[in-house]
XYZ file of C-alpha atoms in Angstrom:
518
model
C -33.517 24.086 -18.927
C -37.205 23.709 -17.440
C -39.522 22.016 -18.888
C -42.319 23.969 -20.106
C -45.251 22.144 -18.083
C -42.550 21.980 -14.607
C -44.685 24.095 -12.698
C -47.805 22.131 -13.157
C -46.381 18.780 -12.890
C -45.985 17.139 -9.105
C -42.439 16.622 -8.788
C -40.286 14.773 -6.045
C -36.781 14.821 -6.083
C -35.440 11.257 -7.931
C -31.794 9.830 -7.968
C -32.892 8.819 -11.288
C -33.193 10.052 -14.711
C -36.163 9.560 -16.874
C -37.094 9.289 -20.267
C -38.880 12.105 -22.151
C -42.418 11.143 -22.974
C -41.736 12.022 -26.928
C -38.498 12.561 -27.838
C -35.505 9.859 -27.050
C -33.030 12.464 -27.462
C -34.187 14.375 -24.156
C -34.522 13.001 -20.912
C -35.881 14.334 -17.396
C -35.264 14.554 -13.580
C -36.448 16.243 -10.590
C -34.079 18.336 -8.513
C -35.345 20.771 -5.758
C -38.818 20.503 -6.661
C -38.296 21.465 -10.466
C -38.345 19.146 -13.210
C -35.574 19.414 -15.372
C -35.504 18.316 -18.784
C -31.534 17.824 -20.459
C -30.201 16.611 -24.403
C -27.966 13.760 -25.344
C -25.134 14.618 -27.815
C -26.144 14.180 -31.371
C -27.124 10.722 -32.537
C -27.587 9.475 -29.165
C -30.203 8.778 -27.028
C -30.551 8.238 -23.722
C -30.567 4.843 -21.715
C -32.118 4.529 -18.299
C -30.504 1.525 -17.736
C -27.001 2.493 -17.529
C -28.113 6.279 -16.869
C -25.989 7.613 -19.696
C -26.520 8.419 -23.472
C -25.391 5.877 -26.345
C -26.536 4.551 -29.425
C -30.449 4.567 -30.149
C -29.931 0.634 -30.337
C -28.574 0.269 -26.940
C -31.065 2.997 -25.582
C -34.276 1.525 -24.058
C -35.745 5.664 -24.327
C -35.262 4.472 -28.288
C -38.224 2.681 -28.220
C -40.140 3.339 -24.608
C -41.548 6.974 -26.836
C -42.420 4.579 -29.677
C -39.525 5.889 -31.997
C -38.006 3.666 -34.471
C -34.170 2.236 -34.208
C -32.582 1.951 -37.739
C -32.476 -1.787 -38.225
C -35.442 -2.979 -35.538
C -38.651 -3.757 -37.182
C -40.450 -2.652 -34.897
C -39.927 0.095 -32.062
C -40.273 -2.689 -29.384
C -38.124 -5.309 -28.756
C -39.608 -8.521 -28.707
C -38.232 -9.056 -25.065
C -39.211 -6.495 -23.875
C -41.890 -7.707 -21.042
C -39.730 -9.665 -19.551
C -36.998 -7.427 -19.488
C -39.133 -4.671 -17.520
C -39.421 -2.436 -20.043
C -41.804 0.570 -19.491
C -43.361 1.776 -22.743
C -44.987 5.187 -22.833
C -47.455 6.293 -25.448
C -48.755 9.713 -26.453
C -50.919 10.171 -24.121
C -49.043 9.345 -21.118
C -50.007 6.183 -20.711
C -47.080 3.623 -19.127
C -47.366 0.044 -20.369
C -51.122 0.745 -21.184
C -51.954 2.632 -18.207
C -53.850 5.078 -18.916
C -54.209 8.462 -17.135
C -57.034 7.555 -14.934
C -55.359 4.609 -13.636
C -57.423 2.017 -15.886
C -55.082 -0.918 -16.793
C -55.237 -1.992 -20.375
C -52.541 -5.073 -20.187
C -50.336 -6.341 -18.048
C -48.201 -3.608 -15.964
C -45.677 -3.633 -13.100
C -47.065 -1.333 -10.283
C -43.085 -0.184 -9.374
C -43.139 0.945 -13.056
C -46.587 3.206 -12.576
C -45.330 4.569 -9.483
C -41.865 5.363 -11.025
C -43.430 7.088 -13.697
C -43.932 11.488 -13.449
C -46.122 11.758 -16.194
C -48.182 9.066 -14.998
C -48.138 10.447 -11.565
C -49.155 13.897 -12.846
C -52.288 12.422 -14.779
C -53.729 10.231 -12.331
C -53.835 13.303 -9.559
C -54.295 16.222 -12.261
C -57.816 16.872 -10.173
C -56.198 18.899 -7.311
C -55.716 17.466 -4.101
C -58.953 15.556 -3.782
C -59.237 11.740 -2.311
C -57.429 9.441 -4.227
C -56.455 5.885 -4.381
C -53.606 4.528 -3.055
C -51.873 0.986 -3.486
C -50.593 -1.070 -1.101
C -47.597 -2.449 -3.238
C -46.742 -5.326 -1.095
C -50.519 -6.542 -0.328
C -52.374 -5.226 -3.254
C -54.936 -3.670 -1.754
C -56.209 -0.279 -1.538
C -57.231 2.695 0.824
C -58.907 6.223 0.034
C -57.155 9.066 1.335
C -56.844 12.804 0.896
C -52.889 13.195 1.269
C -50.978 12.208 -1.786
C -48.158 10.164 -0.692
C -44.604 10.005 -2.535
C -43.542 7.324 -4.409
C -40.095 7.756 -3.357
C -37.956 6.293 -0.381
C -37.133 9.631 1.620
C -33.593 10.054 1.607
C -31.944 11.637 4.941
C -28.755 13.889 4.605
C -26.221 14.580 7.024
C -26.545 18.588 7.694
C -23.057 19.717 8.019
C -21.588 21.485 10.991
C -19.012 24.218 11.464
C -15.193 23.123 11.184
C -13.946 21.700 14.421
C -11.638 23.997 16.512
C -8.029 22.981 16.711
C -7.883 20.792 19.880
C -5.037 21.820 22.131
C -1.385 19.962 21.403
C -1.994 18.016 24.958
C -4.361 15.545 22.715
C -2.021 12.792 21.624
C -4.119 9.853 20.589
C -5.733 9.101 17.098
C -9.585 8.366 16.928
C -9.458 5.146 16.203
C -13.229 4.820 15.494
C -14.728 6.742 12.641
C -18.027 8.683 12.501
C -20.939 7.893 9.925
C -20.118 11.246 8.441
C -17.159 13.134 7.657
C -18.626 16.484 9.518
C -19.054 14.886 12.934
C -18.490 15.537 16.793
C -15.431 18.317 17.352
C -13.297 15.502 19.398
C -12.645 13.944 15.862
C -9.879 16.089 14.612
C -7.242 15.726 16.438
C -3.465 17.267 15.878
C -0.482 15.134 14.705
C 2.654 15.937 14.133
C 4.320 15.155 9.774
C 4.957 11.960 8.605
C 4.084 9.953 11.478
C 1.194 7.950 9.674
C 1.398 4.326 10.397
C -0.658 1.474 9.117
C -2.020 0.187 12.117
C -3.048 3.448 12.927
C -4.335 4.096 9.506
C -6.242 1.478 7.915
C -8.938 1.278 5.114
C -11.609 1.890 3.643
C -11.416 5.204 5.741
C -7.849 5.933 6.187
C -4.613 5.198 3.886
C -1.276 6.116 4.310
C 0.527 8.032 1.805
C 3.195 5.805 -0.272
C 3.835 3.577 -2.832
C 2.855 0.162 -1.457
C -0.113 -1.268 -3.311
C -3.343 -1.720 -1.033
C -4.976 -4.661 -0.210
C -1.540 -6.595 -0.037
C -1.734 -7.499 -3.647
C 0.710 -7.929 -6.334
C 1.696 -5.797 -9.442
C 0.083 -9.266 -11.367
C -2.728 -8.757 -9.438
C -3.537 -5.397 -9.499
C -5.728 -3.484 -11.836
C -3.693 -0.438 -13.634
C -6.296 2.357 -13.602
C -5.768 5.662 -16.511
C -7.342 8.964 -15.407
C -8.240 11.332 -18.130
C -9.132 14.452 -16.896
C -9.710 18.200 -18.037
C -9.228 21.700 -16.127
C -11.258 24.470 -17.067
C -13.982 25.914 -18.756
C -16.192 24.187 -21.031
C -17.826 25.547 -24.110
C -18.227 25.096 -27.563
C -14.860 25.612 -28.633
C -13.953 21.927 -26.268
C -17.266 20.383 -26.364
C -16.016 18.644 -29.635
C -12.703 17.139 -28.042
C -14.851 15.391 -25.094
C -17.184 13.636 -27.648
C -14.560 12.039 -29.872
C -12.680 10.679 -26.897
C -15.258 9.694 -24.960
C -17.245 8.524 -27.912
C -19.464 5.348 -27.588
C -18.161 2.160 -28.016
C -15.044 2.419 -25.775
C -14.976 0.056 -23.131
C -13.702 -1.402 -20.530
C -12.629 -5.071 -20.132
C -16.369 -5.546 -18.216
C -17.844 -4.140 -21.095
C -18.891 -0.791 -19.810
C -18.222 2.564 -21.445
C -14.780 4.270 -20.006
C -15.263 8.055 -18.448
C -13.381 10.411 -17.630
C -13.508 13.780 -15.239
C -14.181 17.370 -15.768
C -12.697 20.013 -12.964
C -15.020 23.122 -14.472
C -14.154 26.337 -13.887
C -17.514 29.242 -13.848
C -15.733 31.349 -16.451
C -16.335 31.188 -19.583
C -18.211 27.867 -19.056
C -21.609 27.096 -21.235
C -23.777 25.160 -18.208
C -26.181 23.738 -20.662
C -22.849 21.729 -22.509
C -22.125 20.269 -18.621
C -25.068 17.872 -18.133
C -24.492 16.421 -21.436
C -21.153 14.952 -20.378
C -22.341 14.189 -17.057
C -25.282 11.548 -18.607
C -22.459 10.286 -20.794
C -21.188 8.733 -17.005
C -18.187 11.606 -17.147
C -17.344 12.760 -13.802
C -18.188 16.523 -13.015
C -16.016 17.940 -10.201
C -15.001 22.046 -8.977
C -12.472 23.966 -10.442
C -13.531 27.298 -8.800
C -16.149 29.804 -9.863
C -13.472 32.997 -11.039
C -9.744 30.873 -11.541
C -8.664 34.387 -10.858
C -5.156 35.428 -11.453
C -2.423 35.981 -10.431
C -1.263 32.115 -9.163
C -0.029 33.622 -5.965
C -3.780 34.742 -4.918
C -5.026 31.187 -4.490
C -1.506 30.709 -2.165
C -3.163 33.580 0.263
C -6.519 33.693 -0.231
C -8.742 33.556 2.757
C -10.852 30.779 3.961
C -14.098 32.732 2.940
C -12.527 33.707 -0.495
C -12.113 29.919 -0.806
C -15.836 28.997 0.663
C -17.230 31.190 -1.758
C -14.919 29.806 -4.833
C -15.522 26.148 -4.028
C -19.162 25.992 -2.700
C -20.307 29.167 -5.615
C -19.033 26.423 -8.178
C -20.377 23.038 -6.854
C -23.993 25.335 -6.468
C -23.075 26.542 -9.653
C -23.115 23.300 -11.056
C -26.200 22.126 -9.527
C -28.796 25.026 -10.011
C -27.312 25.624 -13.996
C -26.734 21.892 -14.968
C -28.518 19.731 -12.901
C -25.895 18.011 -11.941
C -26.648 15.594 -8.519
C -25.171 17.414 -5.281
C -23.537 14.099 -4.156
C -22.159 13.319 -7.588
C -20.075 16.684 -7.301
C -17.259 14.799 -4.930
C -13.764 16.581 -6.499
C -11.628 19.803 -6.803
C -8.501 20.821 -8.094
C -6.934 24.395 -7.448
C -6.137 26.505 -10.549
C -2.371 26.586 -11.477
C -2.199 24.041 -8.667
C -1.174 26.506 -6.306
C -2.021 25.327 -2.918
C -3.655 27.690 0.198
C -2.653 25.525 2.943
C -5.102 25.071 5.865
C -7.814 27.672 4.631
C -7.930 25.696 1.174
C -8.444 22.425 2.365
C -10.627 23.663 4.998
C -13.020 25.000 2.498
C -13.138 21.676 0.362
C -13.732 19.354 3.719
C -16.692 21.943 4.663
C -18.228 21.776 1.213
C -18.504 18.119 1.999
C -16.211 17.099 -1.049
C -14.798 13.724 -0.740
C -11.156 14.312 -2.369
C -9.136 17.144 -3.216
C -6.311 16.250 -6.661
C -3.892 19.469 -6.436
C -0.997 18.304 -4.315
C 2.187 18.203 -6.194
C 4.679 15.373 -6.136
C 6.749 13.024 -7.627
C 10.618 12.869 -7.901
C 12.316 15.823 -10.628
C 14.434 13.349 -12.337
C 13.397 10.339 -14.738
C 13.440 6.910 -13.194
C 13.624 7.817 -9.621
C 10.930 6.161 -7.026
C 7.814 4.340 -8.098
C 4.445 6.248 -8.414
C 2.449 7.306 -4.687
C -0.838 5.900 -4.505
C -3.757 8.113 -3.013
C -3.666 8.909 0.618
C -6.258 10.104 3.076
C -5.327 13.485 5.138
C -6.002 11.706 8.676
C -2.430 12.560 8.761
C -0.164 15.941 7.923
C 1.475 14.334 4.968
C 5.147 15.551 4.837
C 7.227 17.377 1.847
C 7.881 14.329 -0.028
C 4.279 14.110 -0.715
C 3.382 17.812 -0.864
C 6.192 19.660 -2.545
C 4.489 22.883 -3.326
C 3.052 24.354 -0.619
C 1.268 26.241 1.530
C 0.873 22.640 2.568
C -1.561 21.626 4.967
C -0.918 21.772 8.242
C -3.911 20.147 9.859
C -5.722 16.936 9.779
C -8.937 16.166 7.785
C -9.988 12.674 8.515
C -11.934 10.529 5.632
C -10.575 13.465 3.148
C -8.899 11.823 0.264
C -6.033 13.219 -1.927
C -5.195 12.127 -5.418
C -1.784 13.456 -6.044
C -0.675 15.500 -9.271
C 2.893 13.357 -10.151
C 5.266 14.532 -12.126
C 4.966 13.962 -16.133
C 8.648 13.046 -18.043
C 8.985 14.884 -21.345
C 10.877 13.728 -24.581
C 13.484 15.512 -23.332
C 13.717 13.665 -19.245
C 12.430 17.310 -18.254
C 9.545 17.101 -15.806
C 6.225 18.741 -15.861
C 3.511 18.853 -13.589
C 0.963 18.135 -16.174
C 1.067 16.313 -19.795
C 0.722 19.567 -21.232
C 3.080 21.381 -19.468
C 5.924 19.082 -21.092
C 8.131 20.250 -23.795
C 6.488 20.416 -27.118
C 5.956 17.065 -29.037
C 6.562 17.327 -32.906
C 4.317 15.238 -34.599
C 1.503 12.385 -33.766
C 4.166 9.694 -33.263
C 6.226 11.731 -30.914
C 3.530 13.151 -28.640
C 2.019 9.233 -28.681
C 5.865 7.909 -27.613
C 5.358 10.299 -24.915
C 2.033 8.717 -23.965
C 3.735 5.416 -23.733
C 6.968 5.940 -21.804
C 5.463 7.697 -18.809
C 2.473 4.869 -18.863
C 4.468 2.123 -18.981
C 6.619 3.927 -16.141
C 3.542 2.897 -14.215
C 2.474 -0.278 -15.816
C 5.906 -2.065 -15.376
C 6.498 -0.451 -11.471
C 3.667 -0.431 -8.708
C 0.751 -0.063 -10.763
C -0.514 3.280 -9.067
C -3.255 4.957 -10.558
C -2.049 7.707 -13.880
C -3.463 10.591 -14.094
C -3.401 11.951 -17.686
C -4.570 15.449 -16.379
C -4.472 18.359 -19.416
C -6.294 21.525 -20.395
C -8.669 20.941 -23.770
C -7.067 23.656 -25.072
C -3.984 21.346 -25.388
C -5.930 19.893 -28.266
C -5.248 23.209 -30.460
C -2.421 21.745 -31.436
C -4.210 18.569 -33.444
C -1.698 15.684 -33.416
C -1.993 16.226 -29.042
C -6.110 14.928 -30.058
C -4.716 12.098 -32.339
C -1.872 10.874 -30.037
C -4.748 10.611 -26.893
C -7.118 9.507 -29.480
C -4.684 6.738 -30.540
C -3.598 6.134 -27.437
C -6.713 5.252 -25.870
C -7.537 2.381 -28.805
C -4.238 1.094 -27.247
C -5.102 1.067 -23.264
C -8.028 -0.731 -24.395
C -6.281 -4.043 -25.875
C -5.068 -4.494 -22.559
C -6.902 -6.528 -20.403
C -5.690 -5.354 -17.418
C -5.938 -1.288 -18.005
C -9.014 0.016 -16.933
C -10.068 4.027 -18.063
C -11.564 5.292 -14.927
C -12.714 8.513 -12.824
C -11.265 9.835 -9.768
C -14.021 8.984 -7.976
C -13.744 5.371 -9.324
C -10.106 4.992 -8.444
C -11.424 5.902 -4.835
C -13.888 3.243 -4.377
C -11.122 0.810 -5.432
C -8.725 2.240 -2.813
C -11.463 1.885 -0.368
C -12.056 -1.851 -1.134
C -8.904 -3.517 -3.282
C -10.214 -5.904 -5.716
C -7.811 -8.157 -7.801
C -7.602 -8.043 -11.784
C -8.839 -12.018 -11.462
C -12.352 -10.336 -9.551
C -12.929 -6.601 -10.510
C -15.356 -7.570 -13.549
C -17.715 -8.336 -10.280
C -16.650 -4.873 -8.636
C -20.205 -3.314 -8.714
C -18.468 0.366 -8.429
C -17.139 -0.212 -12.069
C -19.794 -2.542 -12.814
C -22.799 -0.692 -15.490
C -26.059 -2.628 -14.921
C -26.985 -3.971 -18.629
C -24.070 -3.642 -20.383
C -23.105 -6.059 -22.519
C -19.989 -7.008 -23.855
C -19.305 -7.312 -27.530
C -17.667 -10.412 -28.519
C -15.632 -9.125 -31.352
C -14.793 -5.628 -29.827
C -10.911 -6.263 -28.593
C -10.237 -8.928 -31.856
């Protein structure tokens, strides 16, 4: 929700998140001109460092509004100069600035700059002369403009879909554009299955298969978990999310694991998204209506999609909060595919990967996983086995296939929790197991656990994921990731014996606990 004092507070849209001034529950950021102000889950607080909540002793917002942390004697750490830490008492003041801009101690200018309340204090007199610092130099000018503090960010605008060139263009574009939504002459038609590597190479292009990327072994390569949810979320879920994604999981680098969300507008409480989201969790598009029957999403018409896909990711940003480019996903309900009008709609919203193609072979034990593929190429039956299928190319667009799940019974299911019915904890954790270790022990392609919280209603599905979980993570080589994650490692393959230096996993403070795997 708004803050209360927004609209007289100068605000300027910032990548980053803020602490609240008095409360280290609540944090704050500027999107569209509006200040926002968001809540951790209970007990947590909110750490600027890693941009997520966790536990008031790893949250620096603990003690920046002068609260107390169970077990610190005092509510700053004795580092905490020289680790940059910006402390802001009650009246606004940022490491004993004060609002006219007098300097009682030692201060980082970055830190005054970076600061909204600060900002809004030191010009609260209207848009008379006012001082500003030369950063760099140190000196000072008058001047009646008030200047941002903030590195203007330029967008690409997106254009209108590309026509379909005429079947007398034969040739790939070898060269790729900055941005996905580029010159017409860049889509270009192809006919199935006809993607080769050294026409198709990364970070921007991938064939679909099973070979690992980057040349590397099954030894070498990281084996990366999705955990994922479809749907709405609300009250009745919000539970499920915070004991599996509770603090103090991590990952072999030491930062917290996260998973994805693919919300869907109904039923869906927006002020329970951000929450998640500042946990690290990935928020992606699950459509605004998830309208039934299945069959309407298989004929639905490129507006009808425009306005399901681009209504949800607004959705999402003008009731949440949620960063525009952090939105980057979409799934189809009931994974029923629209062909070329669906996947045109999710390459104009400017998504970066669609995960509702269905594959995988219908028997137990039959090839090894497919990794994630770009759609620079039509990608053939084997790959997209319930159709419409696309018929068209959409270079740089990424798909994260939905692969077949093996029951207790050898049955297969599209999704964990479409499998035949587990009976107890120890069953439905067996489960767990086989089809990982189908993965582990074969090509290492990324899992995707991908279920509906309302699988949980049945409570030994919670403890068998719960459990499960506490076992990926006394393996050294597992890794609990989002989509988006598992993309950045497609785009640039890192080996198990580097990734704890892969900055796109990497969380910027984190540190490891010693004891936390023993």
């Amino acid at each position: 929700m708004l803050l209360g004092y927004a609209a007289k507070l100068p605000c300027k849209d910032d990548p980053k998140y803020r602490c609240h001034p008095t409360k280290s529950n609540l944090f704050v950021r500027c999107t569209g001109g509006k200040l926002y102000q968001f809540f951790c889950p209970i007990e947590l607080n909110f750490n600027t460092v890693t941009q997520t909540c966790d536990w008031p002793k790893k949250a620096d917002c603990s003690w920046l509004v002068g609260n107390n942390v169970e077990g610190n004697e005092t509510a700053t750490p004795k580092n905490s100069d020289a680790a940059g830490v910006r402390k802001i008492d009650k009246d606004g003041a940022v490491n004993g600035v004060d609002g006219d801009g007098n300097d009682d101690g030692d201060d980082d200018g970055g830190d005054r700059r970076n600061n909204y309340y600060y900002y809004y204090r030191r010009n609260k007199e209207g848009r008379g002369k006012s001082t500003t610092k030369n950063w760099s130099t140190g000196t000072e000018s008058k001047t009646t403009t008030k200047r941002p503090w903030w590195k203007p960010k330029q967008r690409p605008q997106a254009t209108r879909f590309p026509p379909i060139p005429t079947n007398q263009e034969k040739k790939i574009a070898r060269s790729r554009p900055a941005y996905r939504n580029g010159p017409q002459e860049r889509v270009k038609p192809i006919w199935k299955g006809s993607c080769e590597s050294s026409d198709c190479y990364l970070p921007h292009c991938h064939c679909p298969g099973a070979k690992i990327p980057g040349g590397l072994s099954v030894q070498e390569t990281p084996m990366m978990v999705m955990i994922t949810f479809d749907d709405e979320i609300s009250a009745a879920y919000y539970g499920y999310f915070q004991r599996l994604f509770r603090p103090g999981r991590y990952n072999p680098n030491g930062c917290p694991f996260r998973g994805a969300m693919y919300v869907s507008g109904e039923g869906t409480n927006y002020d329970l998204v951000y929450p998640l989201y500042a946990m690290g969790n990935e928020i992606a598009c699950h459509t605004v209506s998830h309208r039934f029957p299945h069959t309407w999403w298989a004929n639905a018409s490129y507006e009808e999609y425009m306005s399901e896909i681009q209504g949800m990711k607004n959705n999402l940003i003008e009731k949440s909060g949620i960063s525009a480019e952090d939105i980057k996903g979409f799934r189809v309900p009931f994974l029923q595919l629209g062909g070329d009008n669906m996947y045109r709609a999710v390459y104009d919203a400017d998504l970066v990967y669609d995960t509702s193609m269905f594959t995988g072979p219908v028997w137990e034990g039959g090839e090894d996983p497919i990794w994630p593929f770009t759609l620079d190429f039509v990608p053939d039956q084997k790959f997209c086995q319930h159709g419409p299928c696309p018929q068209r190319q959409y270079p740089g667009l990424w798909e994260i296939p939905v692969q077949r799940w093996y029951g207790v019974d050898g049955h297969s299911c599209a999704m964990p929790d479409g499998c035949t019915s587990t009976a107890s904890t120890e069953e439905a954790l067996q489960f767990l197991r086989k089809n990982f270790y189908s993965y582990y022990n074969s090509n290492r392609a990324p899992l995707g656990i991908f279920v509906h919280a309302r699988w949980f209603h049945v409570e030994h599905h919670l403890e068998a994921l719960d459990a499960f979980i506490d076992e990926l993570m006394q393996l050294d080589d597992v890794w609990i990731v989002t989509p988006s994650q598992v993309l950045e490692w497609m785009k640039k393959p890192t080996s198990i014996y580097e990734i704890q230096f892969f900055k796109p996993w990497s969380c910027e403070g984190a540190m490891k606990e010693a004891s936390r795997r023993k």
